[in-house]
Structure formats: C-alpha cells, structure tokens
CSV table of C-alpha atoms in Angstrom, one decimal:
chain,number,residue,atom,x,y,z
A,1,MET,CA,-56.7,-104.4,95.3
A,2,LYS,CA,-57.6,-105.7,91.6
A,3,HIS,CA,-57.2,-102.2,90.3
A,4,ILE,CA,-53.8,-101.8,91.9
A,5,ASN,CA,-52.7,-105.1,90.1
A,6,LYS,CA,-54.1,-104.0,87.1
A,7,TYR,CA,-52.2,-100.5,86.8
A,8,GLN,CA,-48.9,-101.8,88.2
A,9,LEU,CA,-49.1,-104.4,85.3
A,10,ILE,CA,-49.6,-101.5,82.6
A,11,VAL,CA,-46.5,-100.1,84.0
A,12,PHE,CA,-44.3,-103.4,84.2
A,13,PHE,CA,-45.4,-104.5,80.9
A,14,PHE,CA,-44.4,-101.0,79.1
A,15,ALA,CA,-41.0,-101.3,80.8
A,16,LEU,CA,-40.8,-104.9,79.5
A,17,GLN,CA,-41.7,-104.0,76.3
A,18,LEU,CA,-39.1,-101.2,76.1
A,19,GLN,CA,-36.2,-103.6,77.3
A,20,GLY,CA,-37.1,-106.3,74.5
A,21,GLN,CA,-37.4,-103.7,71.5
A,22,ASP,CA,-33.7,-103.0,69.7
A,23,VAL,CA,-32.4,-99.3,70.4
A,24,LEU,CA,-32.2,-97.3,67.2
A,25,LYS,CA,-29.3,-95.0,67.8
A,26,LEU,CA,-29.4,-91.6,66.2
A,27,GLU,CA,-26.4,-92.1,63.8
A,28,ASP,CA,-27.9,-95.4,62.8
A,29,ALA,CA,-31.0,-93.5,61.9
A,30,VAL,CA,-29.2,-90.7,59.9
A,31,LYS,CA,-27.2,-93.7,57.8
A,32,ILE,CA,-30.3,-95.6,57.0
A,33,ALA,CA,-31.9,-92.2,56.0
A,34,LEU,CA,-28.9,-91.6,53.7
A,35,GLU,CA,-29.1,-95.2,52.2
A,36,ASN,CA,-33.0,-95.2,52.0
A,37,ASN,CA,-34.9,-91.8,51.9
A,38,TYR,CA,-36.4,-91.3,48.5
A,39,ASP,CA,-36.0,-87.7,48.3
A,40,ILE,CA,-32.1,-88.2,48.6
A,41,LYS,CA,-32.3,-91.0,45.9
A,42,ILE,CA,-33.9,-88.6,43.6
A,43,ALA,CA,-31.5,-85.8,44.2
A,44,LYS,CA,-28.5,-88.2,43.5
A,45,ASN,CA,-30.0,-89.4,40.4
A,46,ASN,CA,-30.5,-85.6,39.3
A,47,LEU,CA,-26.9,-85.1,40.1
A,48,LYS,CA,-25.9,-87.9,38.1
A,49,ILE,CA,-27.9,-86.6,35.2
A,50,ASP,CA,-26.2,-83.1,35.3
A,51,GLU,CA,-23.0,-84.9,35.5
A,52,THR,CA,-23.6,-87.0,32.3
A,53,ASN,CA,-24.8,-83.8,30.5
A,54,SER,CA,-21.8,-81.8,31.5
A,55,THR,CA,-19.7,-82.6,28.5
A,56,ALA,CA,-18.0,-80.6,25.9
A,57,GLY,CA,-20.0,-82.4,23.2
A,58,ASN,CA,-23.2,-81.6,24.8
A,59,ALA,CA,-21.9,-77.8,24.6
A,60,GLY,CA,-21.6,-78.2,20.8
A,61,MET,CA,-17.7,-78.0,20.8
A,62,PHE,CA,-17.3,-81.3,18.7
A,63,PRO,CA,-17.8,-81.9,15.1
A,64,THR,CA,-20.8,-84.3,14.1
A,65,LEU,CA,-20.0,-87.3,12.1
A,66,SER,CA,-22.7,-89.1,10.2
A,67,ALA,CA,-23.2,-91.9,7.3
A,68,THR,CA,-25.8,-91.2,4.7
A,69,VAL,CA,-27.3,-93.4,2.0
A,70,ALA,CA,-29.7,-92.0,-0.5
A,71,ASN,CA,-31.6,-94.3,-3.3
A,72,ASN,CA,-34.0,-92.7,-5.3
A,73,ASN,CA,-35.5,-94.6,-8.2
A,74,SER,CA,-38.2,-93.8,-10.9
A,75,ILE,CA,-40.1,-95.6,-13.7
A,76,LEU,CA,-41.3,-93.1,-16.1
A,77,ASN,CA,-42.7,-92.8,-19.7
A,78,THR,CA,-40.1,-90.5,-21.0
A,79,THR,CA,-39.9,-88.5,-24.3
A,80,GLN,CA,-36.8,-86.4,-25.0
A,81,THR,CA,-36.3,-83.7,-27.8
A,82,GLN,CA,-32.7,-83.3,-28.7
A,83,ALA,CA,-31.0,-80.4,-30.1
A,84,SER,CA,-31.2,-81.8,-33.8
A,85,GLY,CA,-35.0,-82.0,-33.3
A,86,ASP,CA,-35.4,-85.6,-33.2
A,87,LYS,CA,-37.6,-86.9,-30.5
A,88,ARG,CA,-36.6,-90.2,-28.6
A,89,THR,CA,-39.2,-92.0,-26.4
A,90,LEU,CA,-39.5,-94.9,-24.1
A,91,ASP,CA,-42.1,-96.2,-21.8
A,92,ASN,CA,-41.3,-97.3,-18.5
A,93,ALA,CA,-37.9,-95.7,-18.5
A,94,ILE,CA,-35.9,-96.7,-15.3
A,95,ASN,CA,-33.8,-94.4,-13.5
A,96,MET,CA,-31.9,-94.6,-10.3
A,97,ASN,CA,-29.6,-92.3,-8.3
A,98,LEU,CA,-27.7,-93.9,-5.5
A,99,THR,CA,-25.5,-91.8,-3.2
A,100,TYR,CA,-23.8,-92.8,0.0
A,101,GLY,CA,-20.9,-91.7,2.4
A,102,VAL,CA,-19.3,-90.3,5.3
A,103,GLY,CA,-20.0,-86.7,6.1
A,104,LEU,CA,-18.5,-84.2,9.0
A,105,ASP,CA,-20.1,-80.9,10.2
A,106,TRP,CA,-18.3,-78.7,12.5
A,107,THR,CA,-19.2,-75.1,14.0
A,108,ILE,CA,-16.0,-73.9,14.6
A,109,PHE,CA,-17.4,-70.1,15.8
A,110,ASP,CA,-20.6,-69.2,17.0
A,111,GLY,CA,-19.9,-65.9,19.0
A,112,MET,CA,-18.4,-68.1,22.0
A,113,ARG,CA,-21.6,-69.5,22.6
A,114,MET,CA,-20.4,-73.1,22.9
A,115,PHE,CA,-18.0,-72.0,25.7
A,116,ALA,CA,-20.6,-70.1,27.5
A,117,ARG,CA,-22.6,-73.3,27.4
A,118,ARG,CA,-20.0,-75.3,28.6
A,119,GLU,CA,-19.4,-73.5,31.6
A,120,GLN,CA,-23.2,-73.5,32.1
A,121,LEU,CA,-23.3,-77.3,32.0
A,122,LYS,CA,-20.4,-77.1,34.9
A,123,VAL,CA,-22.6,-74.9,36.8
A,124,LEU,CA,-25.7,-76.8,36.4
A,125,GLN,CA,-23.7,-79.8,37.9
A,126,LYS,CA,-22.4,-77.9,40.8
A,127,GLN,CA,-26.3,-76.9,41.2
A,128,GLY,CA,-27.1,-80.6,41.5
A,129,GLU,CA,-24.3,-81.0,44.1
A,130,ALA,CA,-25.8,-77.9,46.1
A,131,GLU,CA,-29.2,-79.7,45.8
A,132,LEU,CA,-28.3,-83.1,46.7
A,133,LYS,CA,-26.5,-81.1,49.8
A,134,LEU,CA,-29.8,-79.4,50.6
A,135,ALA,CA,-31.6,-82.5,50.4
A,136,ILE,CA,-29.3,-84.5,52.7
A,137,ILE,CA,-29.4,-81.8,55.4
A,138,THR,CA,-33.3,-81.6,55.1
A,139,ARG,CA,-33.8,-85.2,55.6
A,140,ILE,CA,-31.2,-85.3,58.4
A,141,SER,CA,-32.7,-82.2,60.1
A,142,ASP,CA,-36.1,-84.4,59.9
A,143,VAL,CA,-34.4,-87.7,61.3
A,144,TYR,CA,-33.0,-85.6,64.3
A,145,ALA,CA,-36.3,-83.6,65.0
A,146,THR,CA,-38.3,-86.8,64.8
A,147,TYR,CA,-35.8,-88.9,66.9
A,148,PHE,CA,-35.5,-86.5,69.6
A,149,ASP,CA,-39.2,-85.9,69.7
A,150,LEU,CA,-39.5,-89.8,70.6
A,151,VAL,CA,-37.0,-89.3,73.4
A,152,GLN,CA,-39.0,-86.4,74.7
A,153,GLN,CA,-42.1,-88.4,74.5
A,154,GLN,CA,-40.7,-91.6,76.0
A,155,GLN,CA,-39.5,-89.5,78.9
A,156,GLN,CA,-43.0,-88.3,79.5
A,157,ILE,CA,-44.4,-91.7,79.1
A,158,LYS,CA,-41.8,-92.5,82.2
A,159,ALA,CA,-43.0,-89.6,84.0
A,160,LEU,CA,-46.7,-90.6,83.7
A,161,ASP,CA,-45.6,-94.1,84.8
A,162,THR,CA,-44.4,-92.6,87.9
A,163,ALA,CA,-47.5,-90.8,88.4
A,164,ILE,CA,-49.5,-94.0,87.9
A,165,VAL,CA,-47.1,-95.7,90.5
A,166,ILE,CA,-47.7,-92.7,93.0
A,167,SER,CA,-51.4,-92.6,92.4
A,168,ASN,CA,-51.5,-96.5,93.1
A,169,GLN,CA,-50.1,-95.9,96.4
A,170,ARG,CA,-52.3,-93.1,97.3
A,171,LEU,CA,-55.2,-95.4,96.4
A,172,THR,CA,-53.9,-98.2,98.4
A,173,THR,CA,-53.2,-95.8,101.6
A,174,ALA,CA,-56.8,-94.4,100.9
A,175,GLN,CA,-58.2,-97.9,100.8
A,176,ASN,CA,-56.4,-98.8,104.0
A,177,ARG,CA,-57.5,-95.8,106.0
A,178,TYR,CA,-60.9,-96.5,104.8
A,179,SER,CA,-61.1,-100.2,105.9
A,180,ILE,CA,-60.0,-99.3,109.4
A,181,GLY,CA,-62.3,-96.2,109.5
A,182,LYS,CA,-59.6,-93.4,109.2
A,183,ALA,CA,-60.9,-92.0,106.0
A,184,ALA,CA,-64.3,-91.6,104.3
A,185,LYS,CA,-65.3,-93.4,101.0
A,186,LEU,CA,-65.1,-90.2,99.1
A,187,GLU,CA,-61.1,-90.1,99.8
A,188,VAL,CA,-61.1,-93.5,98.0
A,189,LEU,CA,-63.0,-92.4,95.0
A,190,ASN,CA,-61.1,-89.3,94.4
A,191,ALA,CA,-58.0,-91.4,94.5
A,192,GLN,CA,-59.5,-93.7,91.8
A,193,VAL,CA,-60.5,-90.8,89.7
A,194,ASP,CA,-57.1,-89.3,89.7
A,195,LEU,CA,-55.6,-92.7,89.0
A,196,ASN,CA,-57.9,-93.1,85.9
A,197,THR,CA,-56.8,-89.6,84.8
A,198,ASP,CA,-53.3,-90.7,85.0
A,199,VAL,CA,-53.7,-93.7,83.0
A,200,SER,CA,-56.1,-91.7,80.3
A,201,SER,CA,-53.1,-89.2,80.1
A,202,ARG,CA,-50.7,-91.9,79.5
A,203,LEU,CA,-52.8,-93.9,76.8
A,204,LYS,CA,-52.9,-90.6,74.9
A,205,GLN,CA,-49.2,-89.9,75.3
A,206,LEU,CA,-48.6,-93.5,74.1
A,207,GLU,CA,-50.6,-92.9,71.0
A,208,LEU,CA,-48.4,-89.8,70.0
A,209,TYR,CA,-45.3,-92.1,70.8
A,210,GLN,CA,-46.5,-94.8,68.5
A,211,ASN,CA,-47.8,-92.4,65.7
A,212,SER,CA,-44.0,-90.6,66.0
A,213,LYS,CA,-42.4,-94.0,65.4
A,214,ILE,CA,-44.5,-94.8,62.2
A,215,ARG,CA,-43.5,-91.1,61.1
A,216,LEU,CA,-39.7,-91.7,61.8
A,217,ASN,CA,-39.8,-95.2,59.8
A,218,GLU,CA,-41.4,-93.2,57.0
A,219,ILE,CA,-38.4,-90.9,56.8
A,220,LEU,CA,-36.4,-93.8,57.0
A,221,ALA,CA,-38.0,-95.3,54.0
A,222,ARG,CA,-38.4,-98.8,55.8
A,223,ASP,CA,-41.4,-100.7,57.2
A,224,THR,CA,-43.6,-98.3,58.9
A,225,LYS,CA,-44.6,-101.4,61.4
A,226,LEU,CA,-41.1,-101.9,62.3
A,227,ASP,CA,-40.8,-101.6,66.2
A,228,PHE,CA,-38.0,-100.2,68.1
A,229,LYS,CA,-37.0,-97.8,71.0
A,230,VAL,CA,-34.8,-94.6,71.3
A,231,LYS,CA,-32.2,-93.5,73.8
A,232,ASP,CA,-33.5,-91.7,76.9
A,233,LYS,CA,-31.1,-88.8,76.7
A,234,ILE,CA,-31.1,-85.6,75.1
A,235,THR,CA,-27.6,-84.2,74.5
A,236,ILE,CA,-27.3,-80.3,73.9
A,237,ASP,CA,-24.6,-78.5,72.5
A,238,ALA,CA,-24.1,-75.5,74.7
A,239,SER,CA,-21.4,-74.0,72.7
A,240,LEU,CA,-23.0,-72.8,69.7
A,241,LYS,CA,-21.9,-69.1,68.8
A,242,TYR,CA,-23.8,-66.7,66.6
A,243,ASP,CA,-20.5,-65.0,64.8
A,244,GLU,CA,-19.3,-68.2,64.1
A,245,LEU,CA,-22.7,-69.4,63.0
A,246,LYS,CA,-23.3,-66.4,60.6
A,247,SER,CA,-20.0,-66.7,59.1
A,248,LEU,CA,-20.6,-70.6,58.3
A,249,SER,CA,-24.0,-69.7,56.8
A,250,GLU,CA,-22.6,-67.1,54.5
A,251,LYS,CA,-20.4,-69.7,53.2
A,252,GLN,CA,-22.1,-72.8,53.5
A,253,ASN,CA,-25.9,-72.4,53.8
A,254,PRO,CA,-27.3,-74.9,50.9
A,255,GLN,CA,-30.0,-72.6,49.8
A,256,LEU,CA,-27.9,-69.4,49.5
A,257,GLN,CA,-25.3,-71.7,47.6
A,258,ALA,CA,-27.8,-72.8,45.0
A,259,GLN,CA,-28.9,-69.3,44.7
A,260,LEU,CA,-25.4,-67.9,43.9
A,261,LEU,CA,-25.1,-70.9,41.3
A,262,GLU,CA,-28.0,-69.8,39.7
A,263,LYS,CA,-26.9,-66.2,39.0
A,264,ASN,CA,-23.8,-67.6,37.6
A,265,ASN,CA,-26.3,-69.7,35.5
A,266,ALA,CA,-28.2,-66.5,34.6
A,267,GLU,CA,-24.9,-64.7,33.6
A,268,LEU,CA,-23.8,-67.5,31.4
A,269,GLN,CA,-27.3,-67.7,29.5
A,270,LEU,CA,-26.9,-64.0,29.0
A,271,LYS,CA,-23.5,-64.8,27.2
A,272,GLN,CA,-25.2,-67.3,25.2
A,273,VAL,CA,-27.9,-64.7,24.0
A,274,LYS,CA,-25.3,-62.1,23.4
A,275,ALA,CA,-23.3,-64.6,21.1
A,276,GLY,CA,-26.1,-64.2,18.5
A,277,ARG,CA,-25.1,-60.8,17.6
A,278,TYR,CA,-21.7,-62.5,16.2
A,279,PRO,CA,-21.6,-64.5,12.9
A,280,THR,CA,-21.4,-68.2,12.8
A,281,VAL,CA,-19.1,-70.3,10.7
A,282,ARG,CA,-19.3,-73.9,10.0
A,283,ILE,CA,-17.2,-76.2,7.9
A,284,ASN,CA,-18.3,-79.5,6.2
A,285,SER,CA,-16.5,-82.4,4.4
A,286,GLY,CA,-17.1,-85.8,3.6
A,287,TYR,CA,-16.2,-88.8,1.1
A,288,ASN,CA,-18.9,-90.0,-1.0
A,289,PHE,CA,-20.0,-92.5,-3.6
A,290,THR,CA,-22.4,-91.7,-6.2
A,291,ARG,CA,-24.2,-94.0,-8.7
A,292,SER,CA,-26.7,-93.2,-11.7
A,293,GLU,CA,-28.3,-95.2,-14.3
A,294,ALA,CA,-30.9,-94.0,-16.8
A,295,SER,CA,-32.7,-96.0,-19.8
A,296,LEU,CA,-32.8,-93.1,-21.8
A,297,GLY,CA,-30.4,-90.2,-22.6
A,298,PHE,CA,-26.7,-89.5,-23.6
A,299,VAL,CA,-25.3,-90.9,-20.2
A,300,THR,CA,-26.9,-94.3,-19.3
A,301,GLN,CA,-24.8,-95.0,-16.4
A,302,SER,CA,-22.3,-93.0,-14.3
A,303,SER,CA,-20.5,-93.3,-11.0
A,304,GLY,CA,-18.0,-91.2,-8.9
A,305,ARG,CA,-16.2,-91.0,-5.7
A,306,GLY,CA,-14.1,-88.7,-3.8
A,307,PHE,CA,-13.8,-86.1,-1.1
A,308,VAL,CA,-16.3,-82.9,-0.7
A,309,TYR,CA,-15.7,-80.2,1.5
A,310,GLY,CA,-16.9,-76.4,2.0
A,311,ILE,CA,-17.4,-73.7,4.5
A,312,ASN,CA,-20.3,-71.6,5.2
A,313,ALA,CA,-20.6,-68.4,7.2
A,314,SER,CA,-23.8,-66.4,8.2
A,315,VAL,CA,-24.0,-62.9,9.9
A,316,PRO,CA,-27.2,-61.8,11.5
A,317,ILE,CA,-28.4,-58.5,10.1
A,318,PHE,CA,-31.9,-57.8,11.2
A,319,ASP,CA,-34.3,-60.1,13.0
A,320,GLY,CA,-37.3,-58.1,14.1
A,321,PHE,CA,-35.5,-56.6,17.2
A,322,ASN,CA,-35.6,-60.0,18.7
A,323,GLN,CA,-31.9,-60.0,19.7
A,324,ASN,CA,-32.3,-56.9,21.7
A,325,ARG,CA,-35.5,-58.2,23.4
A,326,ASN,CA,-33.8,-61.5,24.2
A,327,GLU,CA,-30.9,-59.6,25.8
A,328,LYS,CA,-33.1,-57.3,27.8
A,329,VAL,CA,-35.0,-60.3,29.3
A,330,ALA,CA,-31.8,-62.2,30.0
A,331,LYS,CA,-30.5,-59.2,32.0
A,332,LEU,CA,-33.8,-58.8,33.8
A,333,GLN,CA,-33.5,-62.5,35.0
A,334,VAL,CA,-29.8,-61.8,36.3
A,335,GLU,CA,-31.2,-58.9,38.2
A,336,ASN,CA,-34.0,-60.9,39.5
A,337,VAL,CA,-31.5,-63.5,40.6
A,338,GLU,CA,-29.3,-60.9,42.4
A,339,ASN,CA,-32.5,-59.7,44.0
A,340,THR,CA,-33.3,-63.2,45.3
A,341,ILE,CA,-30.0,-63.3,46.7
A,342,ASN,CA,-30.2,-60.4,48.7
A,343,GLN,CA,-33.5,-61.4,49.7
A,344,GLN,CA,-32.3,-64.9,50.9
A,345,LYS,CA,-29.4,-63.2,52.7
A,346,ILE,CA,-31.9,-61.1,55.0
A,347,ALA,CA,-34.1,-64.2,55.6
A,348,LEU,CA,-31.1,-66.1,56.6
A,349,GLU,CA,-29.7,-63.7,59.0
A,350,SER,CA,-33.2,-63.0,60.2
A,351,GLN,CA,-33.8,-66.9,60.7
A,352,LEU,CA,-30.5,-67.4,62.5
A,353,GLY,CA,-30.7,-64.4,64.7
A,354,MET,CA,-34.5,-65.7,66.1
A,355,ALA,CA,-33.3,-69.3,66.2
A,356,TYR,CA,-30.2,-68.3,68.1
A,357,GLN,CA,-32.2,-66.2,70.6
A,358,SER,CA,-34.6,-69.0,71.2
A,359,TYR,CA,-31.7,-71.3,71.6
A,360,LEU,CA,-30.3,-68.9,74.5
A,361,THR,CA,-33.7,-68.9,75.8
A,362,ASN,CA,-34.4,-72.6,76.1
A,363,LEU,CA,-31.0,-73.1,77.3
A,364,GLU,CA,-31.9,-71.1,80.4
A,365,LEU,CA,-35.2,-72.6,80.5
A,366,THR,CA,-33.5,-76.1,80.7
A,367,LYS,CA,-31.5,-75.1,83.6
A,368,VAL,CA,-34.5,-73.7,85.4
A,369,GLU,CA,-36.6,-76.8,84.8
A,370,GLU,CA,-33.9,-79.3,85.8
A,371,LYS,CA,-33.8,-77.6,89.0
A,372,ASN,CA,-37.3,-77.2,89.5
A,373,SER,CA,-37.7,-80.8,88.8
A,374,GLU,CA,-35.4,-81.7,91.5
A,375,ILE,CA,-37.0,-79.3,94.1
A,376,ALA,CA,-40.6,-80.7,93.0
A,377,LYS,CA,-39.0,-84.5,93.8
A,378,GLN,CA,-37.9,-83.3,97.2
A,379,ASN,CA,-41.7,-81.9,97.9
A,380,LEU,CA,-43.3,-84.8,96.6
A,381,ASP,CA,-41.2,-87.1,98.7
A,382,ILE,CA,-42.1,-84.8,102.1
A,383,THR,CA,-45.5,-84.6,100.9
A,384,LEU,CA,-45.9,-88.4,100.7
A,385,ALA,CA,-44.4,-89.1,104.0
A,386,LYS,CA,-47.1,-86.7,105.5
A,387,PHE,CA,-50.0,-88.5,103.5
A,388,LYS,CA,-49.0,-91.5,104.8
A,389,ILE,CA,-49.2,-90.4,108.7
A,390,GLY,CA,-52.4,-88.3,107.7
A,391,THR,CA,-51.0,-84.8,108.3
A,392,ILE,CA,-52.2,-83.3,105.1
A,393,THR,CA,-55.2,-83.6,102.6
A,394,PRO,CA,-55.5,-85.7,99.6
A,395,ILE,CA,-55.8,-82.5,97.5
A,396,GLU,CA,-52.6,-81.5,99.0
A,397,TYR,CA,-50.8,-84.5,97.9
A,398,ARG,CA,-52.5,-84.6,94.5
A,399,THR,CA,-51.1,-81.0,93.9
A,400,ALA,CA,-47.6,-82.1,95.1
A,401,GLN,CA,-48.0,-85.0,92.6
A,402,LEU,CA,-49.0,-83.1,89.6
A,403,ASN,CA,-46.5,-80.3,90.2
A,404,PHE,CA,-43.8,-83.2,90.3
A,405,VAL,CA,-44.9,-84.9,87.0
A,406,ASN,CA,-45.7,-81.3,85.2
A,407,ALA,CA,-42.0,-80.2,86.4
A,408,LEU,CA,-41.0,-83.4,84.6
A,409,VAL,CA,-42.8,-82.8,81.6
A,410,ARG,CA,-41.5,-79.2,81.3
A,411,TYR,CA,-38.0,-80.3,81.8
A,412,SER,CA,-38.1,-82.8,79.0
A,413,ASN,CA,-39.9,-80.6,76.7
A,414,ALA,CA,-37.3,-77.6,77.5
A,415,GLN,CA,-34.6,-80.0,76.7
A,416,PHE,CA,-36.4,-81.1,73.1
A,417,GLN,CA,-37.4,-77.5,72.4
A,418,THR,CA,-33.4,-76.5,72.7
A,419,LYS,CA,-32.5,-79.5,70.8
A,420,LEU,CA,-34.6,-78.3,68.1
A,421,PHE,CA,-33.3,-74.7,67.9
A,422,GLU,CA,-29.8,-76.3,67.9
A,423,ILE,CA,-30.9,-78.4,65.2
A,424,SER,CA,-32.3,-75.4,63.1
A,425,LEU,CA,-28.8,-73.3,63.6
A,426,LYS,CA,-26.8,-76.3,62.6
A,427,GLU,CA,-29.0,-76.6,59.3
A,428,LEU,CA,-29.0,-72.9,58.4
A,429,SER,CA,-25.1,-73.0,58.8
A,430,GLY,CA,-24.8,-76.1,56.8
A,431,THR,CA,-23.1,-78.0,59.6
A,432,LEU,CA,-25.6,-80.6,60.2
A,433,GLY,CA,-25.1,-84.2,60.1
A,434,PHE,CA,-22.3,-86.7,60.5
C-alpha cells in the first residue's frame, strides 16, 4: 500500500505543479523573443548602421568645408647679400608666417563613381533589412520548434502518468489476489518491476522536459530558471500547397533575397571600378588671411586677405594594368554571386520539395496514429476488465498497457514531426511569424 500511495503522489504533485504554473502562449513567446533575443538586437543595430551610412555625403557627392590655421615661426642667425654687394647680418632674427581661412574642396566628376557608391549604400541598407528578417524568422522558427517540443514532451509525461496509474491498479489487483491466495508472489513482483520501469521512464522524460524549458528561456533571453508550462495541444495547418509555397519562396525567402541584393552590390562595385578609367575633376576655393613678419629683409611685415580658387583634373594613362586586373576581379565576383544565386535556388527547391513530402507523410501518419491510439484505448479497457476477473495473464495485460502508452507517444510524436515540417515550409517560404 505504501508503494501505491507514493506513486499516486508523484502523479498528483506533477499535475498540481502544472496547474500552479503560468501558461506561456506561443504568441507571447514570439513577442518576448522579438523584444529580447540578442541575435535580433544585433541585426537591428546592424540595420541602423546601414541606415546611418546610407547618405549622399558618405558616397562622396557633397563638398568638404574645412577651416585651417598655420603659424610658422623661426629664430635664425641670418646673413643676406644684396644685389649691390652689401651684406647684412642679424643674429636671432625672428620670422613669422601666419595663415588662416576657410577652404572648400569638391569632386564634381569621378567617372560616376559617387553615384554608383550612393546606390550601393542603398543596397547595403536593403541587405540589412533582409538580414534582420532572416534573423527574426530564424529565431521565431527556433521558438516554434522548442515550444512544440515542450508540448509533445508534456503530452508524453501525461501518457506516462497514465501508465503509472494503470500499473498501480495492476499492482493493487495483484496484491489483493495474492492476499486471498489466487495469485503467486511472482505476479506481485512482476507488477512492481513494471511499475518501477514506468516511473523510471517518466523521470527520464521529465529531465528532457526541464532541459527544453531552459532552452526556450535561453532563446527568449530571459532567466533560464523561470518556470512555466505550455499549452497541451498541437494545432497543425493542413492546408499548405506546394505550388503556393514555391511561388512565395522565390519572392520572400530571406536567404535568396539576400543573395539577389548581393548581386546588385557586386554589379555596383564593378561600376565603381570601371569609373577608374575616366578623368577626375575637382574644384577648390576659400577665403584666406595671411600675415608675415621678418626682422631682416626688404619687407619686414606683410598681410593679405581674399578669395582663392582653382580647378584640377587628372586623367589615368597607365597604372601597370591594375585597372584591367581590378575589372576582371570585379566581373568574376559578379559571376560568383550569380552562381551562388542559382545554387541557392536549386537548394531551396530541393529543401522545399523534401520538406513538403515529409509534411504530407506525417499528416497521414498523424491520422493513422490518432485512430490507433483510440483502438489501443479500447483494447486496454477490455483487457483491464478481463484482468480483474482473471481471464488473461499479467503479460497480456502489460502488453495491452504498453501498446496504449506507445500509441499515445507515437501520436504525439507524429503531430510534432508534422508541425516541424510545417514550420520548415513556412520558414523557407518566408511566411513564418505573427
């Protein structure tokens, strides 16, 4: 009787513990991940960096304005020979040259490099947006998978709880039969061993369950010791169509979109390299103040102020064939990105096709296992009734019990696997999320 009470208390306290915990809804878990997850925070900051860098000034389209001050002084022992042949000598002659002003420099033509650079900065910003979307979808996928893994494990713990209750009933029946002389001690011992086996299985499952909760808390970037429970039901979207998913993946798959943007980036880089064949034209102007003093000379002091301006142009003629080499490298980089895009398209189609086939298979398996669990329950009820009146052996009863528990576990696992492939399909098509 002590053993029965102990195992009944195990099941009772676990059920009581679940009732006392807060239920973490899937949508709440996703919201927490979007707010807290560090990968998403990093991707958001990287996007802000790209947005900050995407300016005309960073592309070199604006002039630069700078203020300058230069003050040069000297103390020299000076000897001057004049045209008349006279010599003038002065020790510790003090000389001073002071220049200050405001200057403007502006590159007005550089072979259209600045415009290609401006477009490249915009593409980099779009790449940041694509990378943020990829980070979000990846993390949401992790939340989904871990959350429904917890649902599955919670269901399996309940199935094992049911097995413990049934094994308790069997042990009680065996002890009663033994006490009135209708069963041997061996029957009681076998019932006790099977009960201990069920408790051991439950403890192992509970360990996996607790570790998965720690993992989900880690993904949500919150206290890993925070306790909670999840909903008990796995809802499956059985309406997914391959053609629709394929069409959406070509337009919305974040990895493919990132590769397409990388191609734009490589093409704009090629334009910037080709700009090296054209002349560069710059203008400069400013307003300067100058003052100089000398202890020895015809002019001991002078000053001036006014505008200065100029224009300069340079044309590349020969640079050791580096221009040709740089263009060849840039063209090969464009070609590599195109090859990567084609490779990504084939890989995406392959992943989508395999995931969809597994999705369909597990949909059917879910239906089969659901019906099988119902049959196993009916079989267990009939077997239990026969066991109580002694018309079947304990081995037959244990077989029916294991068939029922295994059917529940297979049904739960089939639901979970179907959900995983559903998540994978939505992730590949870029439609996963709230």
